[in-house]
XYZ file of C-alpha atoms in Angstrom:
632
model
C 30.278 -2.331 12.333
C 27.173 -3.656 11.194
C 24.251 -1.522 9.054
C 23.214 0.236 12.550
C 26.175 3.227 11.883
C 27.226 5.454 9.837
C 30.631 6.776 8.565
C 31.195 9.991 8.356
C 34.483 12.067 7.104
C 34.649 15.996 6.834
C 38.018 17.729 6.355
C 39.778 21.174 6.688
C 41.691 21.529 3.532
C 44.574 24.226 4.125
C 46.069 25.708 0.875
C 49.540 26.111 0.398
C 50.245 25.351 3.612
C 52.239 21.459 4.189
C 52.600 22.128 7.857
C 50.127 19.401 9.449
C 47.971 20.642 12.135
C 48.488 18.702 15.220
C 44.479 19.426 16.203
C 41.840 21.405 14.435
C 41.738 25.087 15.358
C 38.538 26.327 17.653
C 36.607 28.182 15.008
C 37.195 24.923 12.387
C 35.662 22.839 15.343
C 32.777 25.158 16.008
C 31.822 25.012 12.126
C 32.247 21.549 11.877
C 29.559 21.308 15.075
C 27.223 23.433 12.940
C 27.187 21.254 9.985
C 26.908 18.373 11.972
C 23.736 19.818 13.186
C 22.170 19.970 10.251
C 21.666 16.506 10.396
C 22.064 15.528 13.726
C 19.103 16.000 16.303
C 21.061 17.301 19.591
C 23.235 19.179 18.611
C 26.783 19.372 20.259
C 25.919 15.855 22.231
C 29.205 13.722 21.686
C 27.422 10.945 23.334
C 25.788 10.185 19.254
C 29.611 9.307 18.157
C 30.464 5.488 18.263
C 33.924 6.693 17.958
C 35.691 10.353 16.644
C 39.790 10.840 15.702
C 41.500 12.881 13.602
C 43.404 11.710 10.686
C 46.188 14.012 8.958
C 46.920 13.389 5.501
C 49.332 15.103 2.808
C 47.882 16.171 -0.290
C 49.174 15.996 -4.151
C 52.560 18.125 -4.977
C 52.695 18.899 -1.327
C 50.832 22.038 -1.793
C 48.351 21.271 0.905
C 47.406 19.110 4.036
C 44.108 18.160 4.752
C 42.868 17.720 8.669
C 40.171 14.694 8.704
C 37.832 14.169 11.415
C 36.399 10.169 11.332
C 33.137 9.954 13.065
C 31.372 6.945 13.356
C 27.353 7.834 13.960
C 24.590 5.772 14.705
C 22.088 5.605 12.033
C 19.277 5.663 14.581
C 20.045 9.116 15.909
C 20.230 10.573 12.452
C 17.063 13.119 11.947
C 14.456 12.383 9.881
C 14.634 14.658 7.574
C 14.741 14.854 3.560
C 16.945 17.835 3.011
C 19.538 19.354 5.358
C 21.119 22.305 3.608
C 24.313 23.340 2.797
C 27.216 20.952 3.469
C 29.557 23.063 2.051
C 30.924 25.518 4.718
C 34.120 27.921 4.837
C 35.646 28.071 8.048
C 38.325 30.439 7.654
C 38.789 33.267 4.957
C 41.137 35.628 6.634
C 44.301 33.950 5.403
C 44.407 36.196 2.378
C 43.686 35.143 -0.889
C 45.342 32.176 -1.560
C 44.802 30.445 1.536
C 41.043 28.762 2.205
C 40.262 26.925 5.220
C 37.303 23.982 4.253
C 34.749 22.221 6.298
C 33.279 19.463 3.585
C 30.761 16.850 4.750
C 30.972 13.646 3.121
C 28.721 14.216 0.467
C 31.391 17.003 -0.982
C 34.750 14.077 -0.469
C 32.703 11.527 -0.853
C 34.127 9.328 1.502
C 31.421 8.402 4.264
C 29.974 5.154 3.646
C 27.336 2.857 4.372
C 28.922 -0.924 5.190
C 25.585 -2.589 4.616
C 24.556 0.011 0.997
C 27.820 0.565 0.297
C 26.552 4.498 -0.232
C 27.970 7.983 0.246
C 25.705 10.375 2.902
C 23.770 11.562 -0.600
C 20.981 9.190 0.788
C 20.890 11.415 3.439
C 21.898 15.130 2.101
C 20.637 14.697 -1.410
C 23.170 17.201 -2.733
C 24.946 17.030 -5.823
C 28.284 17.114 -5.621
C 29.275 19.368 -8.507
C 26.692 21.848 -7.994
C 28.348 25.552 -7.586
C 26.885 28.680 -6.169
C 24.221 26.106 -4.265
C 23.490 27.238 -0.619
C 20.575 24.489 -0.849
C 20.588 21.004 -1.705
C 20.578 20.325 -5.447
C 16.941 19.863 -6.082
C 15.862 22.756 -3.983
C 18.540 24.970 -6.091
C 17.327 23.405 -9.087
C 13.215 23.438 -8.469
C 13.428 26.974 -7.672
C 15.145 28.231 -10.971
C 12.912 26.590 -13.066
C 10.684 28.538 -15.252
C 6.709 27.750 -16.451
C 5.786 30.747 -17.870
C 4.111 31.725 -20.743
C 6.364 31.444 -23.661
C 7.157 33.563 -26.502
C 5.649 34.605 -29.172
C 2.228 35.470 -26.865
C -0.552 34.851 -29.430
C -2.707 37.278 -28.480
C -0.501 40.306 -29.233
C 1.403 38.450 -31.777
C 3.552 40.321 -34.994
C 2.463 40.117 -38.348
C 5.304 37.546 -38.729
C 3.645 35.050 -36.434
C 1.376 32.722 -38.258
C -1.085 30.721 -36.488
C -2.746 27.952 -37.807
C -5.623 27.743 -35.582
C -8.103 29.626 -34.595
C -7.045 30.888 -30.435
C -10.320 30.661 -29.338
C -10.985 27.097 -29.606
C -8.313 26.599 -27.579
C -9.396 23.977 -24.894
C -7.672 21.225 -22.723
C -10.198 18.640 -23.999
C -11.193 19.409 -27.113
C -8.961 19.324 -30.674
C -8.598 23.245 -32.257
C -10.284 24.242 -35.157
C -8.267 25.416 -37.948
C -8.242 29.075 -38.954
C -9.551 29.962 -41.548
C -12.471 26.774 -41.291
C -12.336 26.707 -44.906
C -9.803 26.638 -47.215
C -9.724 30.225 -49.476
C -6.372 28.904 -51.189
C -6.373 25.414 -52.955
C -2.851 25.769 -54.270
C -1.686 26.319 -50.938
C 0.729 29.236 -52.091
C 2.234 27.260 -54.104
C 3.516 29.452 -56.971
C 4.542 32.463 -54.353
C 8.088 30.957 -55.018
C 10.138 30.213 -51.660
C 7.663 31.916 -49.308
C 4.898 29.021 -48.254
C 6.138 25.020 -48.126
C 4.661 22.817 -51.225
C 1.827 20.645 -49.396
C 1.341 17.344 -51.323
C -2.617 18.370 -51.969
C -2.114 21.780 -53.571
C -3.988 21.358 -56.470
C -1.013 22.774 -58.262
C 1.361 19.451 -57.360
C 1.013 18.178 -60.928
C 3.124 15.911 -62.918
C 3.172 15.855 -66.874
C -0.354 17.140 -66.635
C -1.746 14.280 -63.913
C -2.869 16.015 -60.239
C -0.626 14.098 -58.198
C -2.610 14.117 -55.362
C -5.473 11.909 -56.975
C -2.338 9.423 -57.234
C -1.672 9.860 -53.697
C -5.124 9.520 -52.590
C -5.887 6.252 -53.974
C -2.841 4.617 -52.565
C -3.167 5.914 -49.790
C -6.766 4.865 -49.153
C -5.984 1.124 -49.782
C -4.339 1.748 -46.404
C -7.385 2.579 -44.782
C -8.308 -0.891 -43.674
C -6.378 -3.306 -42.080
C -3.050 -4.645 -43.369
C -1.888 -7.751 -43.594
C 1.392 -7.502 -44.349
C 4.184 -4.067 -44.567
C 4.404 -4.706 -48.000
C 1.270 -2.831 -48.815
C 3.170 0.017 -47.243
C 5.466 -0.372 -49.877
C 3.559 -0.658 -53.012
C 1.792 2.276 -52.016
C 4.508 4.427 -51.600
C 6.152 2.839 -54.643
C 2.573 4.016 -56.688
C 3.550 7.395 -56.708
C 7.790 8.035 -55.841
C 11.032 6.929 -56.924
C 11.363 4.850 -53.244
C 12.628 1.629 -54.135
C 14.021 0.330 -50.975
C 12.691 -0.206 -47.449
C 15.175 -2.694 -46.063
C 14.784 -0.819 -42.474
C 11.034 -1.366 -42.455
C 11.233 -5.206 -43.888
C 13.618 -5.540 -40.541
C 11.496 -4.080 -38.316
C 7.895 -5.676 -38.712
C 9.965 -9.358 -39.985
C 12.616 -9.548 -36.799
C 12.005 -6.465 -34.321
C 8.007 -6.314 -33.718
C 6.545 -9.187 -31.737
C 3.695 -10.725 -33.338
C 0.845 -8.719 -31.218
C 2.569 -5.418 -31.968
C 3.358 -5.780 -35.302
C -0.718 -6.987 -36.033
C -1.760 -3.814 -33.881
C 0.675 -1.674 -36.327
C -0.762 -3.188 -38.912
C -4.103 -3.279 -38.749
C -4.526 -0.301 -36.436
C -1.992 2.160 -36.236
C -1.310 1.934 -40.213
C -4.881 3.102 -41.122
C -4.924 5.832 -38.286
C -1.693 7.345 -40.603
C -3.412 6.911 -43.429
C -6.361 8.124 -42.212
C -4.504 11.242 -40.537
C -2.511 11.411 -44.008
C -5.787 11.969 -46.140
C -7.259 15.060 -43.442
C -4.704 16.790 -43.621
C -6.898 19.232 -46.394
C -9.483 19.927 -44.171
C -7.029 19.849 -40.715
C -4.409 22.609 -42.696
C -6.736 25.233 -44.379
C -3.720 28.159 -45.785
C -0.232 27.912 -46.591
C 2.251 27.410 -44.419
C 4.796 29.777 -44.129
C 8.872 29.002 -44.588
C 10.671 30.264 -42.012
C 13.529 31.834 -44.628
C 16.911 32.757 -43.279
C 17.654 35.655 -42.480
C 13.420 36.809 -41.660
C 12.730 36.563 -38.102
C 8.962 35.028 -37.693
C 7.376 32.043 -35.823
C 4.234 29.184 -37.354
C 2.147 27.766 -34.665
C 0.250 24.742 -35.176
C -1.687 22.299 -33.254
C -0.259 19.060 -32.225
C -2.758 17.187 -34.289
C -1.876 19.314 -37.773
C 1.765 17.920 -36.648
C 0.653 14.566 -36.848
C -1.102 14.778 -40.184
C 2.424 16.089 -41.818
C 4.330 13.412 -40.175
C 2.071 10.763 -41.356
C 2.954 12.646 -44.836
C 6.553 12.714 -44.107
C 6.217 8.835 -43.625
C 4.633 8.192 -47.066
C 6.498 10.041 -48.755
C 4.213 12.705 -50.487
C 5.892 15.987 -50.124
C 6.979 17.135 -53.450
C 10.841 17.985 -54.705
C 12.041 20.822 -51.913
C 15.184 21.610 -54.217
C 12.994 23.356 -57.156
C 11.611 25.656 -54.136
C 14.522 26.013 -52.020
C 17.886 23.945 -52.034
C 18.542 25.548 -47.998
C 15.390 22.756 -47.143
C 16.194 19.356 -45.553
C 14.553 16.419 -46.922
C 11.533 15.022 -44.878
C 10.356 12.527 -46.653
C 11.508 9.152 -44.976
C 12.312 7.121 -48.347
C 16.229 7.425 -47.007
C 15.045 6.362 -43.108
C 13.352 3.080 -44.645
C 16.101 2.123 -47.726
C 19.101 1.578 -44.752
C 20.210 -1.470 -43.681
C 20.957 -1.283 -40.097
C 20.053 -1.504 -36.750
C 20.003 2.223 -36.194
C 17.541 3.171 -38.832
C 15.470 0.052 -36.984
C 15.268 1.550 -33.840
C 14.646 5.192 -35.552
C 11.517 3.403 -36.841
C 10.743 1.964 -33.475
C 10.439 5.273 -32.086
C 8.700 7.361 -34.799
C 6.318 4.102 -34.967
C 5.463 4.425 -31.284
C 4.564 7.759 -31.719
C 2.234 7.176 -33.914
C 1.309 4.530 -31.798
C 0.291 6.564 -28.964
C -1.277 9.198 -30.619
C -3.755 6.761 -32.285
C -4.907 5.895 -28.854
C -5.341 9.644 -27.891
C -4.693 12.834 -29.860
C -2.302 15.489 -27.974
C -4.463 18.857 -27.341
C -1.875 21.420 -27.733
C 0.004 23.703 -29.781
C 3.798 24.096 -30.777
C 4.822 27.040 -32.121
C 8.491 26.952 -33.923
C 10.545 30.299 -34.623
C 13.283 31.654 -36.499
C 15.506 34.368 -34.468
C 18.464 36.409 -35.155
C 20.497 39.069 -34.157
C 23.510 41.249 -34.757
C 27.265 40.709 -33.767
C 28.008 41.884 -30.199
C 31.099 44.125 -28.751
C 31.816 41.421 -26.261
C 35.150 43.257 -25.084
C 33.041 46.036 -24.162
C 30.611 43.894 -22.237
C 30.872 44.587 -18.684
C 28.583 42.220 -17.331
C 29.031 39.972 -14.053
C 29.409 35.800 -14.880
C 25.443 34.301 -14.362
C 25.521 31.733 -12.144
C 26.517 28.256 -12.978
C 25.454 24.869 -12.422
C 27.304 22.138 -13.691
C 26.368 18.267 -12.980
C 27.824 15.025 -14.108
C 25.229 13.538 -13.586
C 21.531 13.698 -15.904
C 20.653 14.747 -19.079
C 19.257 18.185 -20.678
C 15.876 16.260 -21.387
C 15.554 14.577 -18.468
C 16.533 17.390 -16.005
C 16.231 20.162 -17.704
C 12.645 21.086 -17.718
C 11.533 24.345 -16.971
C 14.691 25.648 -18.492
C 15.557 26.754 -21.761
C 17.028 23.112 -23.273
C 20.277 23.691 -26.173
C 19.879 21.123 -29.105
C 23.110 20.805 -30.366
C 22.174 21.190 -33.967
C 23.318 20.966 -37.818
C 22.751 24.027 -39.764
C 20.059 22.056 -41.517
C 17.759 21.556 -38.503
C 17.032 17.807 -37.731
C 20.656 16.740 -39.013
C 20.496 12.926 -39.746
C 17.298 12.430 -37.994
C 16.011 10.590 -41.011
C 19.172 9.569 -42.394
C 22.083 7.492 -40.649
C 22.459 10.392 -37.952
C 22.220 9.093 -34.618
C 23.836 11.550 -31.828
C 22.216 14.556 -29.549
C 19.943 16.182 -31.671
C 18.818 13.009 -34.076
C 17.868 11.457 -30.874
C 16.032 14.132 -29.157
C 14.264 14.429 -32.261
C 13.562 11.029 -32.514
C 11.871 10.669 -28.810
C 9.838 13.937 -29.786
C 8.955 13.496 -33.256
C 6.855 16.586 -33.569
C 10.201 18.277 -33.687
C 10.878 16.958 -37.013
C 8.048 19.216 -38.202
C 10.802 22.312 -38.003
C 12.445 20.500 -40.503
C 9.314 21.284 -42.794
C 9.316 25.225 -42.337
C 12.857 25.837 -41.738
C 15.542 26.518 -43.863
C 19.124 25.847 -42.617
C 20.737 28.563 -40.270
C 23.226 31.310 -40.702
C 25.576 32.290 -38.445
C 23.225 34.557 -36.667
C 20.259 32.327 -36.190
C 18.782 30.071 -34.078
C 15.457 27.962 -34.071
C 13.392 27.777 -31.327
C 10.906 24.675 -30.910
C 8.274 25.318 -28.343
C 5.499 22.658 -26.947
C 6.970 19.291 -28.313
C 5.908 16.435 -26.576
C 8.475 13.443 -25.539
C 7.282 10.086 -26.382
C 9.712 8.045 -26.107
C 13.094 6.868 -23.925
C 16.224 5.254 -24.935
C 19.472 3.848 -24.243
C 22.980 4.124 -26.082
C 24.026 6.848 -28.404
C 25.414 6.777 -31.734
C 25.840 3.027 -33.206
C 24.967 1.504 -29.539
C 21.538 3.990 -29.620
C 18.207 1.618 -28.584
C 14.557 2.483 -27.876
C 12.867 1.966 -25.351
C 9.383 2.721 -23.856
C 8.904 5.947 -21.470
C 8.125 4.703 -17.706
C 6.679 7.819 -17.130
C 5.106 10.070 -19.517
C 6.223 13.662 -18.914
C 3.522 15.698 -16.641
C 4.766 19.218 -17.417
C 2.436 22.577 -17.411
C 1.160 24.032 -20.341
C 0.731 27.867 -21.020
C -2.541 29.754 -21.162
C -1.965 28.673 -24.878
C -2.013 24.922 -24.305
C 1.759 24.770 -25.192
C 3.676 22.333 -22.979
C 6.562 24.356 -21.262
C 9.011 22.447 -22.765
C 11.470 25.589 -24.992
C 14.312 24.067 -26.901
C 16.814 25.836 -28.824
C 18.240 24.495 -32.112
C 22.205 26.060 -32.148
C 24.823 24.845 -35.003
C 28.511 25.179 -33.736
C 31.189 24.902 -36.787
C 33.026 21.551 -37.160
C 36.696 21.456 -36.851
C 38.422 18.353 -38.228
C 41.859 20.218 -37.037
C 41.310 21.458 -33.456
C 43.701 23.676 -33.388
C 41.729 26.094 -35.714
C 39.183 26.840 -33.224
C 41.645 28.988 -31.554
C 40.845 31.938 -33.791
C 38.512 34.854 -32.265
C 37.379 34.953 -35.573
C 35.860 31.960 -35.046
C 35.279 32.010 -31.309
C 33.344 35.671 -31.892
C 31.032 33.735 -34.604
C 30.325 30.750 -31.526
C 29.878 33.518 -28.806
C 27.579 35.077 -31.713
C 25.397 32.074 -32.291
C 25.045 30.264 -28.883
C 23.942 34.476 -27.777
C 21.014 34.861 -30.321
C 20.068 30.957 -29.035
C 19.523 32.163 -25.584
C 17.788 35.064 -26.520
C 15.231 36.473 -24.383
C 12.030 37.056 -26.002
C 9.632 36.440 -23.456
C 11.324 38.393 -20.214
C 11.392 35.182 -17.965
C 14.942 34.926 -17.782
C 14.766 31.293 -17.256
C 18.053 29.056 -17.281
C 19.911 27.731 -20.149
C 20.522 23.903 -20.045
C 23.123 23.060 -22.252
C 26.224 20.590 -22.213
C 29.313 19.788 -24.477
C 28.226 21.943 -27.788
C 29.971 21.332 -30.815
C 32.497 18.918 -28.620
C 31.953 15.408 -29.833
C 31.970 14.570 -33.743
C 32.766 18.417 -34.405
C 35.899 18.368 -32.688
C 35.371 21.477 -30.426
C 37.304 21.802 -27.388
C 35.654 21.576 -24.142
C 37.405 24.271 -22.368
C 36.531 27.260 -25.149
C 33.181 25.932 -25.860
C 32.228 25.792 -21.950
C 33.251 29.698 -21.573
C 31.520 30.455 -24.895
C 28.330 29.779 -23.444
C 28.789 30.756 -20.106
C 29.565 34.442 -21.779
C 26.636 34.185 -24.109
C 24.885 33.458 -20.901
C 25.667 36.431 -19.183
C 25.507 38.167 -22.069
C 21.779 37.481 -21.810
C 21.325 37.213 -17.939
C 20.041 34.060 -18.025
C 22.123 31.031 -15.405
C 23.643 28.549 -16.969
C 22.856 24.152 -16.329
C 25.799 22.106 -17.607
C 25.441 18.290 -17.817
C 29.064 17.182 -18.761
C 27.344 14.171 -19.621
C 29.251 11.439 -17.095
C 32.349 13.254 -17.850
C 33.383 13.894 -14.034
C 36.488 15.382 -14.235
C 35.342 17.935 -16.637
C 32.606 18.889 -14.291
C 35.418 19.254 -11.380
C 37.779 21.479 -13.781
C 34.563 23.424 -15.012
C 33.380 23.987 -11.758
C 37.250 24.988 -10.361
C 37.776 27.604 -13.114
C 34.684 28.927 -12.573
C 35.096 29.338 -8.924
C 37.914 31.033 -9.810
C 36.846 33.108 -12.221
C 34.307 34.303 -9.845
C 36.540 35.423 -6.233
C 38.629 37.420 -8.639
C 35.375 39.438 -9.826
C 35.912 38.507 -13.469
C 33.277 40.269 -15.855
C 32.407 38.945 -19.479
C 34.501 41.698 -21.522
C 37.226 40.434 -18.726
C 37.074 36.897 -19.896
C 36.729 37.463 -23.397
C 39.902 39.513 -23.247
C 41.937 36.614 -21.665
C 40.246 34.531 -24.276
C 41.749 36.659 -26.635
C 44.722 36.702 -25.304
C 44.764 32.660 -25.388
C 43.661 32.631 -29.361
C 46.417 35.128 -30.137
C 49.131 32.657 -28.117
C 48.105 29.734 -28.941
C 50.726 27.528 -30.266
C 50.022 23.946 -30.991
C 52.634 22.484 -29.650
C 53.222 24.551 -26.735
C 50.288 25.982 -25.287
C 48.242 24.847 -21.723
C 45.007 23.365 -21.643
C 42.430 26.940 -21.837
C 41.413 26.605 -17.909
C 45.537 26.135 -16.814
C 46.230 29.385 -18.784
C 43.354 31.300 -17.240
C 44.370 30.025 -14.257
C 47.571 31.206 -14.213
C 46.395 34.787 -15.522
C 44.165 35.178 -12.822
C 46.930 34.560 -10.200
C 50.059 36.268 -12.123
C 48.202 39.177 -12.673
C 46.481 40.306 -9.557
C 45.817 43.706 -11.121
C 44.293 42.389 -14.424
C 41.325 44.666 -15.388
């Protein structure tokens, strides 16, 4: 057959039933016609079929037989179309409950090919296989859920506990905001109001055995104004006025990483536009800046360009001690980033470098607003809410795909984690290829049980490849193109959400536990702003944490519906899981199964569970759901 045709299977899968059908039954035959239609031009006319027989085949265990119909189409008579909707069809449900009849295209088995591509009918029917609840293709389903509305807080009707560090009339598309107030009223920057306002490195209060530190600052800084001609002046400044002895991460990058015309443009242009950025930052941040203290609700918004300036602070290393104001603050300066020794903290540079990079060519316009939230335990087995919707994909990522959604960063209790340490999985990196994010670890102190972090507007600058050890940077293709708000925000929400670390997994089968997880992931997809839009989350808590997939997947699809929001789940590659996930859920779903419902079989499982003896999560709920008909 030569790249002219097309092979196409579809199937009637029979459940619990290992008698093999000698033809297909009239009403499976009809609906097979009608998918075919949907991507056929003339309808029932045979005469498009290079050839058509049935093949019978016995499934696993012998608990069902599957009817396959081999067609053989020619390419040529296929429509012309980009989308063909739903490929996915029942054919019979009268069997009773336990017995489904199936029509699946090939895009569902996955068995039509191309001889010449070698590819499934997804060229065709771009829909993803793993998708449930779609009646469309994946990208329609998809597209249409996703949210661009204004987010929350709305600045114009804001609380008392939303500071805003600009003044909201200057906003502009074009033009860079003006700070609010103009003037600065406060030189010490709040400094002496004791853990309410972060310690800025000008507050004329910074002072060491009598000497302003600043001045210090200021003149080192300043010999960075003009060009470089070697790193090194990097590190005598820095060494003029901290305790940073080391920078065996930045001697790697601009001696063996850089190629010579990028490490002369860092150098001699992109070094002075920090410093330069560095030394505004009095007239660019004009009142304190609040802490975002735990427990305290509240939100600081601040313009993409004030972000810079502390960044380009962060990276020299001014911000005074954080432990004499607060020992719940991460550490932002990057003396730990630049004193390793290995190709991770390289590449961490590479990326924070080319975001300086590109904003020294242009300055972002926009805002970001970061906020604390919390809320109180819930009575989840009194929660009589239906399961949201579910998506679940093995394919993307939550940053790539999840746009227009609310996007979960799986989180440390000290926002950031490792970012600017020798961290290097799902939230160091996201915070790496949007470095304004690393500003929340400025304002925020590290979560309680009850809280979540919400980073609004940050803008992605960078790609990559790898995780962990194998983690490399890389340029973006593409830079994202996503609205912004009436506030100049780019509608990119993501949600900062610490899950506990087990190092024995069979802890986490406590509903102590589990009720403090349901608690946390349910005040991360809060709704503030009334959109509703869908959560995009993946494996939480499941890799160096040690949480199990199964709990931590029905965690947040409760907290979910808890909240009414649909649920995206990238398993990240992890096929199976997607199948299972998708199976249970399907399940879960034809029996009617409510949250409180869930959370009681949950329950149930924590109060079982025996090491040594129990089923995987989804097998038990599985077998509750069909032993116990009557469950309520």
């Amino acid at each position: 057959m030569n790249d002219e045709h097309i092979e196409i299977e579809d199937c009637a899968v029979v459940e619990n039933d290992t008698n093999v059908r000698s033809s297909l039954g009239r009403k499976t035959v009809l609906k097979r016609q009608t998918t075919l239609d949907a991507f056929l031009p003339n309808g029932s006319n045979r005469k498009l079929f290079v050839s058509d027989k049935l093949i019978h085949r016995k499934a696993k265990s012998n608990r069902m037989s599957m009817t396959i119909t081999h067609s053989v189409v020619s390419k040529s008579k296929l429509k012309s179309r980009k989308s063909f909707g739903s490929v996915v069809e029942e054919v019979d449900h009268d069997g009773g409950r336990n017995r489904y009849d199936w029509v699946r295209m090939s895009d569902v088995m996955e068995k039509a090919k191309m001889k010449a591509e070698n590819a499934t009918l997804d060229k065709y029917v771009k829909v993803g296989t793993h998708f449930t609840h779609c009646s469309l293709n994946k990208k329609s389903v998809i597209e249409s859920i996703r949210c661009y509305k204004d987010m929350y807080p709305d600045l114009n009707n804001r609380d008392v506990s939303d500071v805003v560090l600009v003044c909201i009339n200057s906003i502009s598309s074009e033009t860079l905001f003006k700070p609010c107030p103009v003037l600065c009223a406060d030189p010490t920057y709040g400094w002496n109001s004791g853990k309410k306002y972060v310690r800025l490195p000008y507050s004329i209060c910074n002072v060491t055995d009598g000497v302003a530190r600043y001045e210090i600052i200021q003149i080192a800084i300043s010999k960075l104004l003009k060009p470089l001609k070697t790193y090194k002046q990097i590190e005598e400044c820095i060494r003029s006025y901290s305790r940073t002895k080391r920078f065996d991460a930045l001697g790697l990058l601009f001696e063996k990483i850089l190629d010579e015309k990028l490490r002369l443009e860092y150098l001699t242009t992109v070094i002075p536009f920090m410093a330069k950025l560095a030394l505004e930052s009095p007239s660019l941040i004009t009142q304190p800046i609040p802490i975002l203290r735990r427990g305290i609700s509240g939100s600081v918004t601040i313009s993409q360009h004030q972000a810079a300036s502390l960044l380009a602070h962060a990276f020299f290393c001014t911000f005074p001690s954080r432990n004499t104001v607060s020992n719940d603050l991460p550490s932002v300066n990057f003396y730990r980033l630049f004193s390793l020794y290995s190709t991770n903290a390289v590449e961490k540079l590479r990326c924070l470098m080319h975001y300086f990079h590109m904003i020294s060519k242009k300055m972002p316009t926009g805002l970001l607003t970061i906020r604390r939230q919390n809320d109180v335990a819930q009575k989840w087995s009194s929660m009589n809410l239906p399961l949201s919707k579910l998506y679940v994909s093995h394919t993307g990522t939550i940053e790539d795909d999840g746009h227009g959604m609310l996007q979960v960063d799986f989180a440390n209790e000290y926002i950031g984690g490792g970012v600017l340490g020798s961290g290097c999985v799902q939230e160091e990196i996201r915070f790496l290829t949007c470095p304004e994010m690393i500003v929340s670890m400025i304002l925020c102190e590290r979560m309680h049980h009850n809280e979540a972090i919400v980073i609004c507007g940050a803008e992605r600058f960078s790609d990559y490849n790898g995780y962990g050890s194998s983690f490399r940077w890389r340029p973006m293709e593409k830079m994202d193109s996503f609205p912004r708000d009436r506030f100049n925000r780019l509608c990119c929400e993501l949600v900062a959400i610490d899950a506990l670390p087990f190092y024995n997994k069979h802890e986490q089968f406590n509903i102590d536990l589990v009720n403090r997880e349901l608690l946390k992931a349910y005040v991360g997809f809060a709704v503030n702003d009334g959109t509703m839009k869908p959560v995009a989350t993946g494996n939480w808590g499941c890799g160096v944490f040690g949480g199990d997939l199964h709990l931590k997947s029905l965690i947040q699809l409760m907290a979910s519906s808890a909240q009414k929001r649909c649920l995206c789940y990238f398993t990240f590659g992890d096929l199976k899981f997607a199948e299972n996930f998708t199976e249970i859920y399907e399940m879960l779903v034809q029996a009617d199964i409510t949250v409180r419902q869930l959370y009681d079989i949950v329950h149930g499982y924590c109060c079982e569970y025996d090491k040594n003896n129990s089923p995987p999560l989804f097998e038990y709920i599985s077998w509750k759901i069909r032993g116990n008909t009557a469950y309520s």
